[in-house]
Amino acid sequence: MEWLQLHDLITPTNPYAALFFGMLVTLIGSIAVFTQTKNKKSSLLILLAGILTILAGVAVLYMLGFYQ
């Protein structure tokens, strides 16, 4: 896992690290929503919205040349 550094938590240096930490934060948020509401539908909606946001953000940053 040489593509993942500790400082990637603050500013990801490659798209894989951004996806990894983004998914991790989204999963934690979705679990927090589930524990508060006990509603699977709302937690899955949060998870899906987070994943789509992460993918779109990484794609835009990659197209702008942020990871080069």
PDB file of N, CA and C in Angstrom:
ATOM      1  N   MET A   1       0.830  -1.190   0.000  1.00  0.00           N
ATOM      2  CA  MET A   1       0.000   0.000   0.000  1.00  0.00           C
ATOM      3  C   MET A   1       0.871   1.248   0.000  1.00  0.00           C
ATOM      4  N   GLU A   2       1.780   1.325  -0.943  1.00  0.00           N
ATOM      5  CA  GLU A   2       2.631   2.505  -1.008  1.00  0.00           C
ATOM      6  C   GLU A   2       1.904   3.720  -1.608  1.00  0.00           C
ATOM      7  N   TRP A   3       0.712   3.534  -2.116  1.00  0.00           N
ATOM      8  CA  TRP A   3      -0.064   4.652  -2.646  1.00  0.00           C
ATOM      9  C   TRP A   3      -0.779   5.415  -1.537  1.00  0.00           C
ATOM     10  N   LEU A   4      -0.732   4.889  -0.320  1.00  0.00           N
ATOM     11  CA  LEU A   4      -1.448   5.504   0.791  1.00  0.00           C
ATOM     12  C   LEU A   4      -0.459   5.965   1.860  1.00  0.00           C
ATOM     13  N   GLN A   5      -0.443   7.260   2.127  1.00  0.00           N
ATOM     14  CA  GLN A   5       0.421   7.848   3.147  1.00  0.00           C
ATOM     15  C   GLN A   5      -0.455   8.412   4.261  1.00  0.00           C
ATOM     16  N   LEU A   6       0.136   8.651   5.420  1.00  0.00           N
ATOM     17  CA  LEU A   6      -0.630   9.179   6.539  1.00  0.00           C
ATOM     18  C   LEU A   6      -1.118  10.604   6.261  1.00  0.00           C
ATOM     19  N   HIS A   7      -0.303  11.411   5.586  1.00  0.00           N
ATOM     20  CA  HIS A   7      -0.711  12.784   5.317  1.00  0.00           C
ATOM     21  C   HIS A   7      -1.775  12.887   4.222  1.00  0.00           C
ATOM     22  N   ASP A   8      -2.107  11.771   3.575  1.00  0.00           N
ATOM     23  CA  ASP A   8      -3.192  11.762   2.595  1.00  0.00           C
ATOM     24  C   ASP A   8      -4.548  11.983   3.246  1.00  0.00           C
ATOM     25  N   LEU A   9      -4.622  11.812   4.551  1.00  0.00           N
ATOM     26  CA  LEU A   9      -5.869  12.081   5.259  1.00  0.00           C
ATOM     27  C   LEU A   9      -6.228  13.567   5.167  1.00  0.00           C
ATOM     28  N   ILE A  10      -5.231  14.433   5.183  1.00  0.00           N
ATOM     29  CA  ILE A  10      -5.454  15.880   5.119  1.00  0.00           C
ATOM     30  C   ILE A  10      -5.606  16.341   3.675  1.00  0.00           C
ATOM     31  N   THR A  11      -4.613  16.027   2.843  1.00  0.00           N
ATOM     32  CA  THR A  11      -4.643  16.393   1.428  1.00  0.00           C
ATOM     33  C   THR A  11      -4.230  15.179   0.609  1.00  0.00           C
ATOM     34  N   PRO A  12      -5.172  14.512  -0.036  1.00  0.00           N
ATOM     35  CA  PRO A  12      -4.832  13.325  -0.816  1.00  0.00           C
ATOM     36  C   PRO A  12      -3.882  13.656  -1.967  1.00  0.00           C
ATOM     37  N   THR A  13      -2.834  12.848  -2.107  1.00  0.00           N
ATOM     38  CA  THR A  13      -1.844  13.087  -3.149  1.00  0.00           C
ATOM     39  C   THR A  13      -2.097  12.259  -4.405  1.00  0.00           C
ATOM     40  N   ASN A  14      -3.048  11.347  -4.350  1.00  0.00           N
ATOM     41  CA  ASN A  14      -3.418  10.595  -5.543  1.00  0.00           C
ATOM     42  C   ASN A  14      -4.907  10.249  -5.454  1.00  0.00           C
ATOM     43  N   PRO A  15      -5.520   9.906  -6.579  1.00  0.00           N
ATOM     44  CA  PRO A  15      -6.966   9.650  -6.563  1.00  0.00           C
ATOM     45  C   PRO A  15      -7.367   8.433  -5.735  1.00  0.00           C
ATOM     46  N   TYR A  16      -6.487   7.454  -5.621  1.00  0.00           N
ATOM     47  CA  TYR A  16      -6.819   6.266  -4.845  1.00  0.00           C
ATOM     48  C   TYR A  16      -6.937   6.592  -3.361  1.00  0.00           C
ATOM     49  N   ALA A  17      -6.049   7.435  -2.877  1.00  0.00           N
ATOM     50  CA  ALA A  17      -6.120   7.849  -1.473  1.00  0.00           C
ATOM     51  C   ALA A  17      -7.371   8.683  -1.226  1.00  0.00           C
ATOM     52  N   ALA A  18      -7.727   9.532  -2.178  1.00  0.00           N
ATOM     53  CA  ALA A  18      -8.939  10.336  -2.036  1.00  0.00           C
ATOM     54  C   ALA A  18     -10.176   9.449  -2.000  1.00  0.00           C
ATOM     55  N   LEU A  19     -10.218   8.452  -2.854  1.00  0.00           N
ATOM     56  CA  LEU A  19     -11.348   7.517  -2.846  1.00  0.00           C
ATOM     57  C   LEU A  19     -11.402   6.725  -1.550  1.00  0.00           C
ATOM     58  N   PHE A  20     -10.243   6.254  -1.075  1.00  0.00           N
ATOM     59  CA  PHE A  20     -10.198   5.450   0.139  1.00  0.00           C
ATOM     60  C   PHE A  20     -10.687   6.243   1.343  1.00  0.00           C
ATOM     61  N   PHE A  21     -10.115   7.418   1.566  1.00  0.00           N
ATOM     62  CA  PHE A  21     -10.509   8.199   2.732  1.00  0.00           C
ATOM     63  C   PHE A  21     -11.914   8.781   2.579  1.00  0.00           C
ATOM     64  N   GLY A  22     -12.317   9.095   1.358  1.00  0.00           N
ATOM     65  CA  GLY A  22     -13.676   9.564   1.133  1.00  0.00           C
ATOM     66  C   GLY A  22     -14.704   8.494   1.442  1.00  0.00           C
ATOM     67  N   MET A  23     -14.434   7.274   1.011  1.00  0.00           N
ATOM     68  CA  MET A  23     -15.342   6.167   1.310  1.00  0.00           C
ATOM     69  C   MET A  23     -15.377   5.877   2.814  1.00  0.00           C
ATOM     70  N   LEU A  24     -14.219   5.993   3.456  1.00  0.00           N
ATOM     71  CA  LEU A  24     -14.157   5.757   4.896  1.00  0.00           C
ATOM     72  C   LEU A  24     -15.002   6.774   5.658  1.00  0.00           C
ATOM     73  N   VAL A  25     -14.866   8.043   5.310  1.00  0.00           N
ATOM     74  CA  VAL A  25     -15.650   9.090   5.978  1.00  0.00           C
ATOM     75  C   VAL A  25     -17.137   8.936   5.669  1.00  0.00           C
ATOM     76  N   THR A  26     -17.468   8.587   4.426  1.00  0.00           N
ATOM     77  CA  THR A  26     -18.866   8.389   4.050  1.00  0.00           C
ATOM     78  C   THR A  26     -19.473   7.204   4.798  1.00  0.00           C
ATOM     79  N   LEU A  27     -18.716   6.134   4.935  1.00  0.00           N
ATOM     80  CA  LEU A  27     -19.207   4.967   5.664  1.00  0.00           C
ATOM     81  C   LEU A  27     -19.445   5.303   7.140  1.00  0.00           C
ATOM     82  N   ILE A  28     -18.539   6.042   7.745  1.00  0.00           N
ATOM     83  CA  ILE A  28     -18.719   6.454   9.143  1.00  0.00           C
ATOM     84  C   ILE A  28     -19.961   7.335   9.282  1.00  0.00           C
ATOM     85  N   GLY A  29     -20.159   8.255   8.343  1.00  0.00           N
ATOM     86  CA  GLY A  29     -21.349   9.105   8.376  1.00  0.00           C
ATOM     87  C   GLY A  29     -22.631   8.319   8.198  1.00  0.00           C
ATOM     88  N   SER A  30     -22.610   7.344   7.312  1.00  0.00           N
ATOM     89  CA  SER A  30     -23.795   6.524   7.090  1.00  0.00           C
ATOM     90  C   SER A  30     -24.120   5.676   8.323  1.00  0.00           C
ATOM     91  N   ILE A  31     -23.100   5.160   8.980  1.00  0.00           N
ATOM     92  CA  ILE A  31     -23.322   4.395  10.206  1.00  0.00           C
ATOM     93  C   ILE A  31     -23.871   5.294  11.309  1.00  0.00           C
ATOM     94  N   ALA A  32     -23.372   6.521  11.371  1.00  0.00           N
ATOM     95  CA  ALA A  32     -23.877   7.467  12.373  1.00  0.00           C
ATOM     96  C   ALA A  32     -25.353   7.785  12.127  1.00  0.00           C
ATOM     97  N   VAL A  33     -25.734   7.965  10.865  1.00  0.00           N
ATOM     98  CA  VAL A  33     -27.136   8.224  10.540  1.00  0.00           C
ATOM     99  C   VAL A  33     -27.995   7.020  10.912  1.00  0.00           C
ATOM    100  N   PHE A  34     -27.499   5.819  10.633  1.00  0.00           N
ATOM    101  CA  PHE A  34     -28.273   4.626  10.952  1.00  0.00           C
ATOM    102  C   PHE A  34     -28.459   4.471  12.463  1.00  0.00           C
ATOM    103  N   THR A  35     -27.411   4.728  13.233  1.00  0.00           N
ATOM    104  CA  THR A  35     -27.548   4.573  14.679  1.00  0.00           C
ATOM    105  C   THR A  35     -28.480   5.610  15.281  1.00  0.00           C
ATOM    106  N   GLN A  36     -28.583   6.779  14.658  1.00  0.00           N
ATOM    107  CA  GLN A  36     -29.475   7.807  15.175  1.00  0.00           C
ATOM    108  C   GLN A  36     -30.928   7.581  14.753  1.00  0.00           C
ATOM    109  N   THR A  37     -31.135   7.133  13.524  1.00  0.00           N
ATOM    110  CA  THR A  37     -32.502   7.039  13.001  1.00  0.00           C
ATOM    111  C   THR A  37     -33.047   5.615  12.957  1.00  0.00           C
ATOM    112  N   LYS A  38     -32.187   4.611  12.911  1.00  0.00           N
ATOM    113  CA  LYS A  38     -32.580   3.199  12.744  1.00  0.00           C
ATOM    114  C   LYS A  38     -33.388   2.992  11.461  1.00  0.00           C
ATOM    115  N   ASN A  39     -33.080   3.796  10.463  1.00  0.00           N
ATOM    116  CA  ASN A  39     -33.774   3.742   9.186  1.00  0.00           C
ATOM    117  C   ASN A  39     -32.762   3.368   8.105  1.00  0.00           C
ATOM    118  N   LYS A  40     -32.904   2.168   7.536  1.00  0.00           N
ATOM    119  CA  LYS A  40     -31.956   1.711   6.521  1.00  0.00           C
ATOM    120  C   LYS A  40     -32.022   2.545   5.255  1.00  0.00           C
ATOM    121  N   LYS A  41     -33.213   3.000   4.906  1.00  0.00           N
ATOM    122  CA  LYS A  41     -33.379   3.764   3.673  1.00  0.00           C
ATOM    123  C   LYS A  41     -32.604   5.077   3.726  1.00  0.00           C
ATOM    124  N   SER A  42     -32.674   5.788   4.836  1.00  0.00           N
ATOM    125  CA  SER A  42     -31.964   7.067   4.933  1.00  0.00           C
ATOM    126  C   SER A  42     -30.454   6.861   5.000  1.00  0.00           C
ATOM    127  N   SER A  43     -30.010   5.803   5.673  1.00  0.00           N
ATOM    128  CA  SER A  43     -28.569   5.569   5.739  1.00  0.00           C
ATOM    129  C   SER A  43     -28.016   5.146   4.378  1.00  0.00           C
ATOM    130  N   LEU A  44     -28.777   4.370   3.621  1.00  0.00           N
ATOM    131  CA  LEU A  44     -28.339   4.003   2.279  1.00  0.00           C
ATOM    132  C   LEU A  44     -28.349   5.204   1.338  1.00  0.00           C
ATOM    133  N   LEU A  45     -29.295   6.111   1.534  1.00  0.00           N
ATOM    134  CA  LEU A  45     -29.329   7.329   0.729  1.00  0.00           C
ATOM    135  C   LEU A  45     -28.106   8.201   1.016  1.00  0.00           C
ATOM    136  N   ILE A  46     -27.734   8.318   2.278  1.00  0.00           N
ATOM    137  CA  ILE A  46     -26.531   9.064   2.643  1.00  0.00           C
ATOM    138  C   ILE A  46     -25.294   8.403   2.050  1.00  0.00           C
ATOM    139  N   LEU A  47     -25.224   7.083   2.114  1.00  0.00           N
ATOM    140  CA  LEU A  47     -24.087   6.346   1.569  1.00  0.00           C
ATOM    141  C   LEU A  47     -23.979   6.543   0.058  1.00  0.00           C
ATOM    142  N   LEU A  48     -25.092   6.443  -0.647  1.00  0.00           N
ATOM    143  CA  LEU A  48     -25.093   6.626  -2.097  1.00  0.00           C
ATOM    144  C   LEU A  48     -24.723   8.053  -2.488  1.00  0.00           C
ATOM    145  N   ALA A  49     -25.281   9.029  -1.787  1.00  0.00           N
ATOM    146  CA  ALA A  49     -24.962  10.428  -2.084  1.00  0.00           C
ATOM    147  C   ALA A  49     -23.488  10.715  -1.825  1.00  0.00           C
ATOM    148  N   GLY A  50     -22.935  10.154  -0.767  1.00  0.00           N
ATOM    149  CA  GLY A  50     -21.522  10.340  -0.470  1.00  0.00           C
ATOM    150  C   GLY A  50     -20.620   9.719  -1.514  1.00  0.00           C
ATOM    151  N   ILE A  51     -20.960   8.521  -1.936  1.00  0.00           N
ATOM    152  CA  ILE A  51     -20.154   7.837  -2.954  1.00  0.00           C
ATOM    153  C   ILE A  51     -20.178   8.602  -4.275  1.00  0.00           C
ATOM    154  N   LEU A  52     -21.356   9.057  -4.682  1.00  0.00           N
ATOM    155  CA  LEU A  52     -21.446   9.816  -5.930  1.00  0.00           C
ATOM    156  C   LEU A  52     -20.683  11.133  -5.842  1.00  0.00           C
ATOM    157  N   THR A  53     -20.739  11.784  -4.702  1.00  0.00           N
ATOM    158  CA  THR A  53     -20.007  13.032  -4.511  1.00  0.00           C
ATOM    159  C   THR A  53     -18.500  12.799  -4.559  1.00  0.00           C
ATOM    160  N   ILE A  54     -18.048  11.744  -3.929  1.00  0.00           N
ATOM    161  CA  ILE A  54     -16.622  11.424  -3.934  1.00  0.00           C
ATOM    162  C   ILE A  54     -16.139  11.122  -5.353  1.00  0.00           C
ATOM    163  N   LEU A  55     -16.892  10.297  -6.061  1.00  0.00           N
ATOM    164  CA  LEU A  55     -16.496   9.958  -7.425  1.00  0.00           C
ATOM    165  C   LEU A  55     -16.470  11.188  -8.329  1.00  0.00           C
ATOM    166  N   ALA A  56     -17.461  12.045  -8.217  1.00  0.00           N
ATOM    167  CA  ALA A  56     -17.488  13.258  -9.034  1.00  0.00           C
ATOM    168  C   ALA A  56     -16.336  14.193  -8.653  1.00  0.00           C
ATOM    169  N   GLY A  57     -16.071  14.340  -7.370  1.00  0.00           N
ATOM    170  CA  GLY A  57     -14.980  15.216  -6.931  1.00  0.00           C
ATOM    171  C   GLY A  57     -13.625  14.727  -7.388  1.00  0.00           C
ATOM    172  N   VAL A  58     -13.378  13.434  -7.271  1.00  0.00           N
ATOM    173  CA  VAL A  58     -12.104  12.881  -7.717  1.00  0.00           C
ATOM    174  C   VAL A  58     -11.971  13.004  -9.231  1.00  0.00           C
ATOM    175  N   ALA A  59     -13.049  12.779  -9.963  1.00  0.00           N
ATOM    176  CA  ALA A  59     -12.999  12.898 -11.424  1.00  0.00           C
ATOM    177  C   ALA A  59     -12.689  14.330 -11.854  1.00  0.00           C
ATOM    178  N   VAL A  60     -13.326  15.301 -11.212  1.00  0.00           N
ATOM    179  CA  VAL A  60     -13.069  16.707 -11.568  1.00  0.00           C
ATOM    180  C   VAL A  60     -11.631  17.094 -11.227  1.00  0.00           C
ATOM    181  N   LEU A  61     -11.167  16.709 -10.048  1.00  0.00           N
ATOM    182  CA  LEU A  61      -9.784  17.041  -9.669  1.00  0.00           C
ATOM    183  C   LEU A  61      -8.779  16.347 -10.579  1.00  0.00           C
ATOM    184  N   TYR A  62      -9.080  15.136 -11.012  1.00  0.00           N
ATOM    185  CA  TYR A  62      -8.192  14.428 -11.924  1.00  0.00           C
ATOM    186  C   TYR A  62      -8.159  15.131 -13.285  1.00  0.00           C
ATOM    187  N   MET A  63      -9.321  15.586 -13.764  1.00  0.00           N
ATOM    188  CA  MET A  63      -9.374  16.289 -15.048  1.00  0.00           C
ATOM    189  C   MET A  63      -8.657  17.639 -14.991  1.00  0.00           C
ATOM    190  N   LEU A  64      -8.688  18.271 -13.827  1.00  0.00           N
ATOM    191  CA  LEU A  64      -7.999  19.562 -13.685  1.00  0.00           C
ATOM    192  C   LEU A  64      -6.501  19.412 -13.465  1.00  0.00           C
ATOM    193  N   GLY A  65      -6.032  18.192 -13.285  1.00  0.00           N
ATOM    194  CA  GLY A  65      -4.609  17.944 -13.129  1.00  0.00           C
ATOM    195  C   GLY A  65      -4.098  18.072 -11.716  1.00  0.00           C
ATOM    196  N   PHE A  66      -4.965  17.968 -10.727  1.00  0.00           N
ATOM    197  CA  PHE A  66      -4.558  18.113  -9.334  1.00  0.00           C
ATOM    198  C   PHE A  66      -3.627  16.982  -8.897  1.00  0.00           C
ATOM    199  N   TYR A  67      -3.825  15.794  -9.406  1.00  0.00           N
ATOM    200  CA  TYR A  67      -3.070  14.625  -8.961  1.00  0.00           C
ATOM    201  C   TYR A  67      -1.817  14.351  -9.790  1.00  0.00           C
ATOM    202  N   GLN A  68      -1.411  15.286 -10.639  1.00  0.00           N
ATOM    203  CA  GLN A  68      -0.259  15.028 -11.512  1.00  0.00           C
ATOM    204  C   GLN A  68       1.009  15.582 -10.979  1.00  0.00           C
TER     205      GLN A  68
END
